[in-house]
mmCIF file of C-alpha atoms in Angstrom:
data_model
loop_
_atom_site.group_PDB
_atom_site.id
_atom_site.type_symbol
_atom_site.label_atom_id
_atom_site.label_comp_id
_atom_site.label_asym_id
_atom_site.label_seq_id
_atom_site.Cartn_x
_atom_site.Cartn_y
_atom_site.Cartn_z
ATOM 1 C CA MET A 1 -66.318 -152.048 43.379
ATOM 2 C CA LYS A 2 -66.642 -149.738 46.370
ATOM 3 C CA LYS A 3 -66.511 -146.753 43.993
ATOM 4 C CA TYR A 4 -69.670 -147.935 42.230
ATOM 5 C CA GLY A 5 -71.486 -149.117 45.380
ATOM 6 C CA PHE A 6 -73.548 -145.928 45.634
ATOM 7 C CA TYR A 7 -74.735 -146.150 42.032
ATOM 8 C CA ILE A 8 -75.617 -149.835 42.376
ATOM 9 C CA ALA A 9 -77.688 -149.009 45.474
ATOM 10 C CA LEU A 10 -79.261 -146.050 43.616
ATOM 11 C CA ILE A 11 -80.411 -148.190 40.676
ATOM 12 C CA ALA A 12 -81.493 -151.122 42.872
ATOM 13 C CA SER A 13 -83.570 -148.988 45.259
ATOM 14 C CA PHE A 14 -85.182 -147.094 42.367
ATOM 15 C CA LEU A 15 -86.139 -150.297 40.550
ATOM 16 C CA LEU A 16 -87.482 -151.928 43.725
ATOM 17 C CA SER A 17 -89.557 -148.843 44.463
ATOM 18 C CA ALA A 18 -90.956 -148.916 40.910
ATOM 19 C CA ILE A 19 -91.743 -152.641 41.130
ATOM 20 C CA SER A 20 -93.508 -152.236 44.478
ATOM 21 C CA HIS A 21 -95.573 -149.330 43.111
ATOM 22 C CA TYR A 22 -96.626 -150.836 39.790
ATOM 23 C CA GLY A 23 -96.720 -154.374 41.160
ATOM 24 C CA GLY A 24 -99.406 -153.575 43.714
ATOM 25 C CA TRP A 25 -97.367 -154.431 46.821
ATOM 26 C CA SER A 26 -98.682 -153.423 50.245
ATOM 27 C CA VAL A 27 -98.678 -149.702 51.027
ATOM 28 C CA MET A 28 -96.140 -150.133 53.846
ATOM 29 C CA TRP A 29 -93.701 -151.853 51.471
ATOM 30 C CA GLN A 30 -94.244 -149.118 48.881
ATOM 31 C CA PHE A 31 -93.686 -146.406 51.496
ATOM 32 C CA GLY A 32 -90.518 -148.004 52.897
ATOM 33 C CA LEU A 33 -88.915 -148.720 49.514
ATOM 34 C CA SER A 34 -89.813 -145.280 48.139
ATOM 35 C CA ALA A 35 -88.409 -143.584 51.240
ATOM 36 C CA LEU A 36 -85.183 -145.583 50.835
ATOM 37 C CA ALA A 37 -84.987 -144.803 47.109
ATOM 38 C CA ILE A 38 -85.445 -141.072 47.619
ATOM 39 C CA LEU A 39 -82.408 -140.976 49.925
ATOM 40 C CA PHE A 40 -80.153 -142.342 47.180
ATOM 41 C CA VAL A 41 -81.796 -140.224 44.484
ATOM 42 C CA ALA A 42 -81.302 -137.159 46.688
ATOM 43 C CA GLY A 43 -77.637 -138.023 47.028
ATOM 44 C CA PHE A 44 -77.349 -138.401 43.252
ATOM 45 C CA LEU A 45 -78.974 -134.988 42.713
ATOM 46 C CA GLY A 46 -76.582 -133.501 45.267
ATOM 47 C CA LYS A 47 -73.556 -134.862 43.398
ATOM 48 C CA ALA A 48 -74.899 -133.565 40.078
ATOM 49 C CA THR A 49 -75.599 -130.132 41.564
ATOM 50 C CA GLU A 50 -72.126 -129.903 43.041
ATOM 51 C CA SER A 51 -70.579 -130.841 39.710
ATOM 52 C CA VAL A 52 -72.660 -128.244 37.828
ATOM 53 C CA ALA A 53 -71.781 -125.606 40.436
ATOM 54 C CA HIS A 54 -68.081 -126.244 39.748
ATOM 55 C CA TYR A 55 -68.547 -125.053 36.174
ATOM 56 C CA ALA A 56 -71.336 -122.498 36.619
ATOM 57 C CA GLY A 57 -70.557 -121.081 40.065
ATOM 58 C CA GLN A 58 -72.333 -121.520 43.391
ATOM 59 C CA ARG A 59 -75.245 -119.166 42.624
ATOM 60 C CA LEU A 60 -76.170 -120.621 39.254
ATOM 61 C CA GLY A 61 -75.582 -124.161 40.502
ATOM 62 C CA GLY A 62 -77.873 -123.557 43.463
ATOM 63 C CA PHE A 63 -80.455 -121.887 41.234
ATOM 64 C CA LEU A 64 -80.484 -124.868 38.861
ATOM 65 C CA ASN A 65 -80.902 -127.270 41.772
ATOM 66 C CA ALA A 66 -83.821 -125.260 43.198
ATOM 67 C CA THR A 67 -85.416 -124.952 39.750
ATOM 68 C CA PHE A 68 -85.165 -128.647 38.881
ATOM 69 C CA GLY A 69 -86.363 -129.596 42.367
ATOM 70 C CA ASN A 70 -89.370 -127.277 42.158
ATOM 71 C CA ALA A 71 -90.186 -128.477 38.646
ATOM 72 C CA ALA A 72 -91.110 -131.869 40.078
ATOM 73 C CA GLU A 73 -93.295 -130.238 42.741
ATOM 74 C CA LEU A 74 -94.933 -128.020 40.114
ATOM 75 C CA ILE A 75 -95.868 -130.991 37.943
ATOM 76 C CA ILE A 76 -97.394 -132.883 40.878
ATOM 77 C CA ALA A 77 -99.225 -129.742 42.056
ATOM 78 C CA ILE A 78 -100.702 -129.173 38.577
ATOM 79 C CA PHE A 79 -102.356 -132.603 38.738
ATOM 80 C CA LEU A 80 -103.717 -131.765 42.209
ATOM 81 C CA VAL A 81 -105.069 -128.458 40.874
ATOM 82 C CA LYS A 82 -106.714 -130.279 37.983
ATOM 83 C CA GLU A 83 -108.520 -132.453 40.547
ATOM 84 C CA GLY A 84 -109.610 -129.337 42.447
ATOM 85 C CA LEU A 85 -107.613 -130.168 45.599
ATOM 86 C CA PHE A 86 -106.797 -126.513 46.251
ATOM 87 C CA ASP A 87 -106.446 -126.764 50.035
ATOM 88 C CA MET A 88 -103.891 -129.568 49.749
ATOM 89 C CA VAL A 89 -101.969 -127.579 47.147
ATOM 90 C CA LYS A 90 -101.819 -124.470 49.352
ATOM 91 C CA ALA A 91 -100.768 -126.525 52.372
ATOM 92 C CA SER A 92 -97.977 -128.180 50.398
ATOM 93 C CA LEU A 93 -96.815 -124.793 49.052
ATOM 94 C CA THR A 94 -96.766 -123.433 52.598
ATOM 95 C CA GLY A 95 -94.807 -126.453 53.765
ATOM 96 C CA ALA A 96 -92.322 -126.109 50.913
ATOM 97 C CA ILE A 97 -91.665 -122.444 51.743
ATOM 98 C CA ILE A 98 -91.203 -122.897 55.492
ATOM 99 C CA GLY A 99 -89.380 -126.191 54.966
ATOM 100 C CA ASN A 100 -86.758 -124.550 52.774
ATOM 101 C CA LEU A 101 -86.380 -121.461 54.972
ATOM 102 C CA LEU A 102 -86.238 -123.332 58.285
ATOM 103 C CA LEU A 103 -85.389 -127.016 57.801
ATOM 104 C CA VAL A 104 -83.130 -126.939 54.722
ATOM 105 C CA LEU A 105 -81.372 -123.694 55.625
ATOM 106 C CA GLY A 106 -81.258 -124.681 59.312
ATOM 107 C CA LEU A 107 -79.627 -128.063 58.690
ATOM 108 C CA SER A 108 -77.181 -126.528 56.207
ATOM 109 C CA VAL A 109 -76.131 -123.747 58.574
ATOM 110 C CA LEU A 110 -75.925 -126.110 61.564
ATOM 111 C CA LEU A 111 -73.880 -128.890 59.942
ATOM 112 C CA GLY A 112 -71.736 -126.466 57.966
ATOM 113 C CA GLY A 113 -71.169 -124.409 61.118
ATOM 114 C CA LEU A 114 -70.066 -127.437 63.128
ATOM 115 C CA LYS A 115 -67.261 -127.970 60.608
ATOM 116 C CA TYR A 116 -66.409 -124.319 59.934
ATOM 117 C CA LYS A 117 -66.603 -121.748 62.723
ATOM 118 C CA GLN A 118 -68.097 -119.072 60.481
ATOM 119 C CA GLN A 119 -69.230 -119.220 56.864
ATOM 120 C CA HIS A 120 -69.679 -116.295 54.497
ATOM 121 C CA PHE A 121 -71.758 -115.585 51.395
ATOM 122 C CA ASN A 122 -72.421 -112.490 49.300
ATOM 123 C CA ILE A 123 -74.023 -109.885 51.575
ATOM 124 C CA GLN A 124 -75.648 -108.165 48.571
ATOM 125 C CA ILE A 125 -77.544 -111.381 47.794
ATOM 126 C CA ALA A 126 -78.624 -111.589 51.430
ATOM 127 C CA GLY A 127 -80.142 -108.106 51.245
ATOM 128 C CA TYR A 128 -82.029 -108.734 48.023
ATOM 129 C CA ASN A 129 -83.253 -112.130 49.225
ATOM 130 C CA ALA A 130 -84.640 -110.489 52.365
ATOM 131 C CA THR A 131 -86.486 -107.852 50.325
ATOM 132 C CA LEU A 132 -87.925 -110.454 47.944
ATOM 133 C CA MET A 133 -89.095 -112.606 50.860
ATOM 134 C CA ILE A 134 -90.934 -109.628 52.346
ATOM 135 C CA MET A 135 -92.561 -108.933 48.965
ATOM 136 C CA ALA A 136 -93.733 -112.535 48.788
ATOM 137 C CA VAL A 137 -95.372 -112.155 52.209
ATOM 138 C CA ILE A 138 -97.062 -108.924 51.078
ATOM 139 C CA GLY A 139 -98.399 -110.684 47.983
ATOM 140 C CA LEU A 140 -99.978 -113.368 50.172
ATOM 141 C CA PHE A 141 -101.234 -111.109 52.983
ATOM 142 C CA VAL A 142 -102.982 -108.429 50.909
ATOM 143 C CA PRO A 143 -105.662 -110.742 49.433
ATOM 144 C CA ALA A 144 -106.375 -112.270 52.848
ATOM 145 C CA VAL A 145 -107.115 -108.806 54.258
ATOM 146 C CA PHE A 146 -108.998 -107.197 51.361
ATOM 147 C CA VAL A 147 -111.202 -110.162 50.481
ATOM 148 C CA LYS A 148 -112.802 -109.852 53.916
ATOM 149 C CA ALA A 149 -114.013 -106.374 52.994
ATOM 150 C CA GLU A 150 -117.725 -105.798 52.463
ATOM 151 C CA HIS A 151 -119.082 -106.252 48.918
ATOM 152 C CA PHE A 152 -115.941 -108.159 47.837
ATOM 153 C CA THR A 153 -117.426 -110.731 45.461
ATOM 154 C CA ILE A 154 -115.993 -114.042 44.243
ATOM 155 C CA GLU A 155 -115.375 -112.439 40.841
ATOM 156 C CA LYS A 156 -113.307 -109.690 42.467
ATOM 157 C CA ASP A 157 -111.479 -112.339 44.513
ATOM 158 C CA HIS A 158 -110.477 -114.202 41.346
ATOM 159 C CA LEU A 159 -109.494 -110.965 39.583
ATOM 160 C CA LEU A 160 -107.309 -109.939 42.526
ATOM 161 C CA SER A 161 -105.708 -113.395 42.685
ATOM 162 C CA LEU A 162 -104.930 -113.410 38.957
ATOM 163 C CA SER A 163 -103.585 -109.846 39.072
ATOM 164 C CA ILE A 164 -101.264 -110.565 42.001
ATOM 165 C CA ALA A 165 -100.156 -113.819 40.372
ATOM 166 C CA GLY A 166 -99.140 -111.919 37.235
ATOM 167 C CA ILE A 167 -97.310 -109.239 39.228
ATOM 168 C CA LEU A 168 -95.371 -111.820 41.262
ATOM 169 C CA ILE A 169 -94.310 -113.722 38.138
ATOM 170 C CA VAL A 170 -93.098 -110.529 36.429
ATOM 171 C CA SER A 171 -91.206 -109.538 39.595
ATOM 172 C CA TYR A 172 -89.470 -112.927 39.725
ATOM 173 C CA VAL A 173 -88.533 -112.887 36.023
ATOM 174 C CA LEU A 174 -87.099 -109.360 36.385
ATOM 175 C CA TRP A 175 -85.143 -110.546 39.450
ATOM 176 C CA LEU A 176 -83.546 -113.262 37.340
ATOM 177 C CA VAL A 177 -82.625 -110.674 34.695
ATOM 178 C CA PHE A 178 -81.207 -108.378 37.381
ATOM 179 C CA SER A 179 -79.227 -111.042 39.227
ATOM 180 C CA MET A 180 -78.103 -113.191 36.298
ATOM 181 C CA VAL A 181 -77.569 -110.528 33.594
ATOM 182 C CA THR A 182 -77.446 -106.802 34.372
ATOM 183 C CA HIS A 183 -75.908 -107.047 37.875
ATOM 184 C CA LYS A 184 -74.265 -110.448 37.632
ATOM 185 C CA SER A 185 -70.846 -109.134 38.704
ATOM 186 C CA LEU A 186 -72.271 -107.442 41.793
ATOM 187 C CA LEU A 187 -73.902 -110.677 42.942
ATOM 188 C CA SER A 188 -71.118 -113.030 41.834
ATOM 189 C CA ASP A 189 -69.759 -115.752 44.104
ATOM 190 C CA GLU A 190 -66.887 -114.878 46.354
ATOM 191 C CA GLU A 191 -65.484 -118.334 45.827
ATOM 192 C CA THR A 192 -66.205 -121.407 43.757
ATOM 193 C CA SER A 193 -65.470 -125.053 44.159
ATOM 194 C CA ALA A 194 -62.415 -124.535 41.962
ATOM 195 C CA ASP A 195 -60.875 -122.397 44.699
ATOM 196 C CA HIS A 196 -60.604 -125.513 46.839
ATOM 197 C CA GLY A 197 -58.731 -127.448 44.157
ATOM 198 C CA GLU A 198 -61.527 -129.973 43.686
ATOM 199 C CA ASN A 199 -62.066 -131.850 40.466
ATOM 200 C CA PRO A 200 -65.659 -132.556 39.403
ATOM 201 C CA PRO A 201 -66.467 -136.208 38.708
ATOM 202 C CA TRP A 202 -68.040 -135.466 35.309
ATOM 203 C CA SER A 203 -67.686 -133.104 32.349
ATOM 204 C CA LYS A 204 -69.921 -130.041 32.018
ATOM 205 C CA GLY A 205 -72.317 -131.728 29.574
ATOM 206 C CA MET A 206 -72.480 -134.932 31.599
ATOM 207 C CA SER A 207 -73.101 -132.953 34.798
ATOM 208 C CA VAL A 208 -76.105 -131.178 33.280
ATOM 209 C CA LEU A 209 -77.396 -134.470 31.848
ATOM 210 C CA PHE A 210 -77.157 -136.178 35.247
ATOM 211 C CA LEU A 211 -78.837 -133.173 36.898
ATOM 212 C CA VAL A 212 -81.810 -133.574 34.556
ATOM 213 C CA LEU A 213 -81.828 -137.368 35.026
ATOM 214 C CA ALA A 214 -81.715 -137.025 38.816
ATOM 215 C CA THR A 215 -84.615 -134.566 38.728
ATOM 216 C CA VAL A 216 -86.726 -136.970 36.663
ATOM 217 C CA MET A 217 -85.962 -139.761 39.149
ATOM 218 C CA VAL A 218 -86.904 -137.461 42.038
ATOM 219 C CA ALA A 219 -90.238 -136.679 40.349
ATOM 220 C CA PHE A 220 -91.083 -140.373 39.957
ATOM 221 C CA VAL A 221 -90.030 -141.461 43.447
ATOM 222 C CA SER A 222 -91.719 -138.468 45.087
ATOM 223 C CA GLU A 223 -94.980 -139.229 43.291
ATOM 224 C CA TRP A 224 -94.804 -142.891 44.322
ATOM 225 C CA LEU A 225 -94.140 -141.894 47.915
ATOM 226 C CA VAL A 226 -96.873 -139.249 48.018
ATOM 227 C CA GLY A 227 -99.297 -141.866 46.653
ATOM 228 C CA THR A 228 -98.819 -143.950 49.807
ATOM 229 C CA LEU A 229 -99.223 -141.077 52.244
ATOM 230 C CA HIS A 230 -103.015 -141.072 52.533
ATOM 231 C CA THR A 231 -103.136 -144.664 53.764
ATOM 232 C CA PHE A 232 -99.974 -144.258 55.806
ATOM 233 C CA THR A 233 -101.043 -141.066 57.581
ATOM 234 C CA THR A 234 -104.619 -142.280 58.136
ATOM 235 C CA ARG A 235 -103.210 -145.239 60.008
ATOM 236 C CA PHE A 236 -101.337 -142.863 62.320
ATOM 237 C CA GLY A 237 -104.163 -140.303 62.614
ATOM 238 C CA LEU A 238 -102.373 -137.329 61.044
ATOM 239 C CA SER A 239 -104.375 -134.294 59.824
ATOM 240 C CA GLU A 240 -104.512 -133.256 56.167
ATOM 241 C CA LEU A 241 -102.996 -129.856 57.019
ATOM 242 C CA PHE A 242 -100.033 -131.463 58.798
ATOM 243 C CA VAL A 243 -99.551 -133.965 55.974
ATOM 244 C CA GLY A 244 -99.641 -131.259 53.299
ATOM 245 C CA ALA A 245 -97.487 -128.708 55.111
ATOM 246 C CA PHE A 246 -94.889 -131.047 56.609
ATOM 247 C CA VAL A 247 -94.922 -134.666 55.418
ATOM 248 C CA ILE A 248 -95.384 -133.980 51.689
ATOM 249 C CA ALA A 249 -93.154 -130.906 51.823
ATOM 250 C CA ILE A 250 -90.291 -132.760 53.518
ATOM 251 C CA ILE A 251 -90.504 -135.633 51.048
ATOM 252 C CA GLY A 252 -90.829 -133.346 48.054
ATOM 253 C CA ASN A 253 -87.789 -131.331 49.119
ATOM 254 C CA ALA A 254 -85.631 -134.284 50.173
ATOM 255 C CA ALA A 255 -83.311 -133.848 47.211
ATOM 256 C CA GLU A 256 -82.812 -130.158 47.931
ATOM 257 C CA HIS A 257 -82.184 -130.941 51.630
ATOM 258 C CA SER A 258 -79.377 -133.289 50.676
ATOM 259 C CA ALA A 259 -77.785 -130.998 48.097
ATOM 260 C CA ALA A 260 -77.844 -127.910 50.348
ATOM 261 C CA VAL A 261 -76.353 -129.749 53.335
ATOM 262 C CA MET A 262 -73.626 -131.287 51.177
ATOM 263 C CA MET A 263 -72.707 -127.844 49.846
ATOM 264 C CA ALA A 264 -72.606 -126.269 53.316
ATOM 265 C CA MET A 265 -70.413 -129.028 54.725
ATOM 266 C CA LYS A 266 -67.890 -128.301 51.964
ATOM 267 C CA ASN A 267 -67.878 -124.617 52.939
ATOM 268 C CA LYS A 268 -69.990 -123.633 49.931
ATOM 269 C CA ILE A 269 -72.629 -121.859 51.976
ATOM 270 C CA GLY A 270 -73.449 -119.546 49.048
ATOM 271 C CA ALA A 271 -74.847 -122.454 47.046
ATOM 272 C CA ALA A 272 -76.673 -123.817 50.118
ATOM 273 C CA VAL A 273 -78.347 -120.443 50.724
ATOM 274 C CA GLU A 274 -79.293 -120.174 47.047
ATOM 275 C CA ILE A 275 -80.886 -123.632 47.184
ATOM 276 C CA ALA A 276 -82.813 -122.977 50.403
ATOM 277 C CA ILE A 277 -83.864 -119.330 50.159
ATOM 278 C CA GLY A 278 -83.859 -119.293 46.359
ATOM 279 C CA SER A 279 -86.204 -122.265 46.285
ATOM 280 C CA SER A 280 -88.624 -120.600 48.727
ATOM 281 C CA LEU A 281 -88.639 -117.428 46.643
ATOM 282 C CA GLN A 282 -89.238 -119.434 43.484
ATOM 283 C CA ILE A 283 -92.211 -121.200 45.068
ATOM 284 C CA ALA A 284 -93.763 -117.992 46.435
ATOM 285 C CA LEU A 285 -93.075 -115.732 43.433
ATOM 286 C CA PHE A 286 -93.347 -118.200 40.554
ATOM 287 C CA VAL A 287 -94.723 -121.683 41.338
ATOM 288 C CA ALA A 288 -97.767 -120.535 43.350
ATOM 289 C CA PRO A 289 -98.748 -117.804 40.834
ATOM 290 C CA VAL A 290 -98.320 -120.223 37.905
ATOM 291 C CA LEU A 291 -100.656 -122.708 39.605
ATOM 292 C CA ILE A 292 -103.285 -119.959 39.921
ATOM 293 C CA LEU A 293 -103.026 -119.194 36.201
ATOM 294 C CA VAL A 294 -103.093 -122.912 35.322
ATOM 295 C CA SER A 295 -106.203 -123.458 37.443
ATOM 296 C CA THR A 296 -107.996 -120.870 35.287
ATOM 297 C CA LEU A 297 -107.200 -122.940 32.198
ATOM 298 C CA PHE A 298 -108.915 -125.892 33.889
ATOM 299 C CA GLY A 299 -112.060 -123.792 34.275
ATOM 300 C CA LYS A 300 -111.928 -123.163 38.028
ATOM 301 C CA THR A 301 -109.655 -120.431 39.381
ATOM 302 C CA MET A 302 -107.727 -121.198 42.560
ATOM 303 C CA ASP A 303 -107.596 -118.051 44.663
ATOM 304 C CA ILE A 304 -104.468 -116.860 46.423
ATOM 305 C CA LEU A 305 -106.153 -116.888 49.844
ATOM 306 C CA PHE A 306 -104.081 -118.809 52.377
ATOM 307 C CA THR A 307 -105.454 -119.603 55.846
ATOM 308 C CA PRO A 308 -104.363 -117.495 58.851
ATOM 309 C CA ILE A 309 -102.374 -120.502 60.104
ATOM 310 C CA GLU A 310 -100.496 -120.822 56.814
ATOM 311 C CA LEU A 311 -99.854 -117.076 56.574
ATOM 312 C CA THR A 312 -98.553 -116.970 60.137
ATOM 313 C CA ALA A 313 -96.177 -119.861 59.475
ATOM 314 C CA ILE A 314 -94.827 -118.222 56.303
ATOM 315 C CA ALA A 315 -94.427 -114.799 57.955
ATOM 316 C CA VAL A 316 -92.624 -116.262 60.981
ATOM 317 C CA SER A 317 -90.289 -118.250 58.720
ATOM 318 C CA VAL A 318 -89.458 -115.220 56.593
ATOM 319 C CA PHE A 319 -88.825 -113.078 59.680
ATOM 320 C CA ILE A 320 -86.322 -115.460 61.316
ATOM 321 C CA ALA A 321 -84.607 -116.358 58.008
ATOM 322 C CA LYS A 322 -84.210 -112.658 57.162
ATOM 323 C CA SER A 323 -82.773 -111.905 60.604
ATOM 324 C CA ILE A 324 -80.194 -114.666 60.352
ATOM 325 C CA SER A 325 -79.103 -114.219 56.721
ATOM 326 C CA LYS A 326 -79.011 -110.412 56.478
ATOM 327 C CA ASP A 327 -75.309 -110.056 57.445
ATOM 328 C CA GLY A 328 -73.968 -112.585 54.933
ATOM 329 C CA THR A 329 -72.424 -114.785 57.639
ATOM 330 C CA THR A 330 -73.675 -117.910 59.423
ATOM 331 C CA ASN A 331 -72.669 -120.130 62.354
ATOM 332 C CA TRP A 332 -73.993 -123.377 63.838
ATOM 333 C CA TYR A 333 -76.113 -121.695 66.535
ATOM 334 C CA GLU A 334 -78.122 -119.786 63.921
ATOM 335 C CA GLY A 335 -78.894 -123.161 62.355
ATOM 336 C CA VAL A 336 -80.205 -124.363 65.721
ATOM 337 C CA LEU A 337 -82.502 -121.341 65.979
ATOM 338 C CA LEU A 338 -83.997 -122.013 62.532
ATOM 339 C CA LEU A 339 -84.621 -125.662 63.428
ATOM 340 C CA MET A 340 -86.216 -124.713 66.763
ATOM 341 C CA VAL A 341 -88.734 -122.465 64.975
ATOM 342 C CA TYR A 342 -89.460 -125.305 62.529
ATOM 343 C CA ILE A 343 -90.134 -127.682 65.427
ATOM 344 C CA ILE A 344 -92.443 -125.131 67.075
ATOM 345 C CA LEU A 345 -94.467 -124.797 63.878
ATOM 346 C CA GLY A 346 -94.456 -128.588 63.413
ATOM 347 C CA ILE A 347 -95.948 -129.168 66.847
ATOM 348 C CA ALA A 348 -98.580 -126.459 66.269
ATOM 349 C CA PHE A 349 -99.586 -127.912 62.871
ATOM 350 C CA TYR A 350 -99.724 -131.426 64.333
ATOM 351 C CA LEU A 351 -102.120 -130.325 67.076
ATOM 352 C CA VAL A 352 -104.485 -128.445 64.739
#
């Protein structure tokens, strides 16, 4: 019975959250039950990711986790774009990027480092990740600078945004070809879960099925939880910028937080890094550009202009994450440094 206790709690919390949402319960009940449900769903996604990583390797397993996790965020963001809530979308994208680079990676490195004195991952991946993160920053900074130039019209703004969006998407797709196909051996994992003699709980097909199922559950619970945030945050006097960049981002990435930390604590820091940094890169180089292209289909183009506050937060996050991950090794104190920067940004966003 104890073996199935987690799954019983998973199903019960999910159903209660659904009942409270569709049954019109009070917002506080909806928020509490959804928050509880997302913890169990995050754990389920973590187990599925770990099982997939056993068969596919740490890099591909981490990539699949980041992709499925971001798919839920992309779907929710598309609906926000359709409603024209561009500022909220950009704030949530900013929060997702800095949350993955600082909070997810920080917790993974800290908790993994407390158990293992030093953890290692492929140094080649670290170098390429650093370069890609810098490119993402360039793609966001250039429009902010050039649009302020004289005679730069709205039409030119939209053209620049669409052009950069296309370039970033092509760059990300070519990175996947480079890392997963042409140079796969160069960027292969140094170790896999099989090296530790672990047996996955499910078969390969069942692992993938549960990964998809967990992602769908995350999408539902996250949407239910986000739906309660306006009332919840208004009651506590939180700003829209803080809610978008921190509250929504933390909730939306809860599953990835859990999976990355679980991997790091089992000395699979390669998968944890792929989930954290890989997810940030995917958001900056793929999700954000796709949302710009989608907004055009809805008849109103969302530009790629982020506020100075958002750009500063992203640049600071990239700088510290690059500094810590560039040597392919991590320890618990580096995790502390990442979390300290996240707290600094959190306080600043809260006071805006």
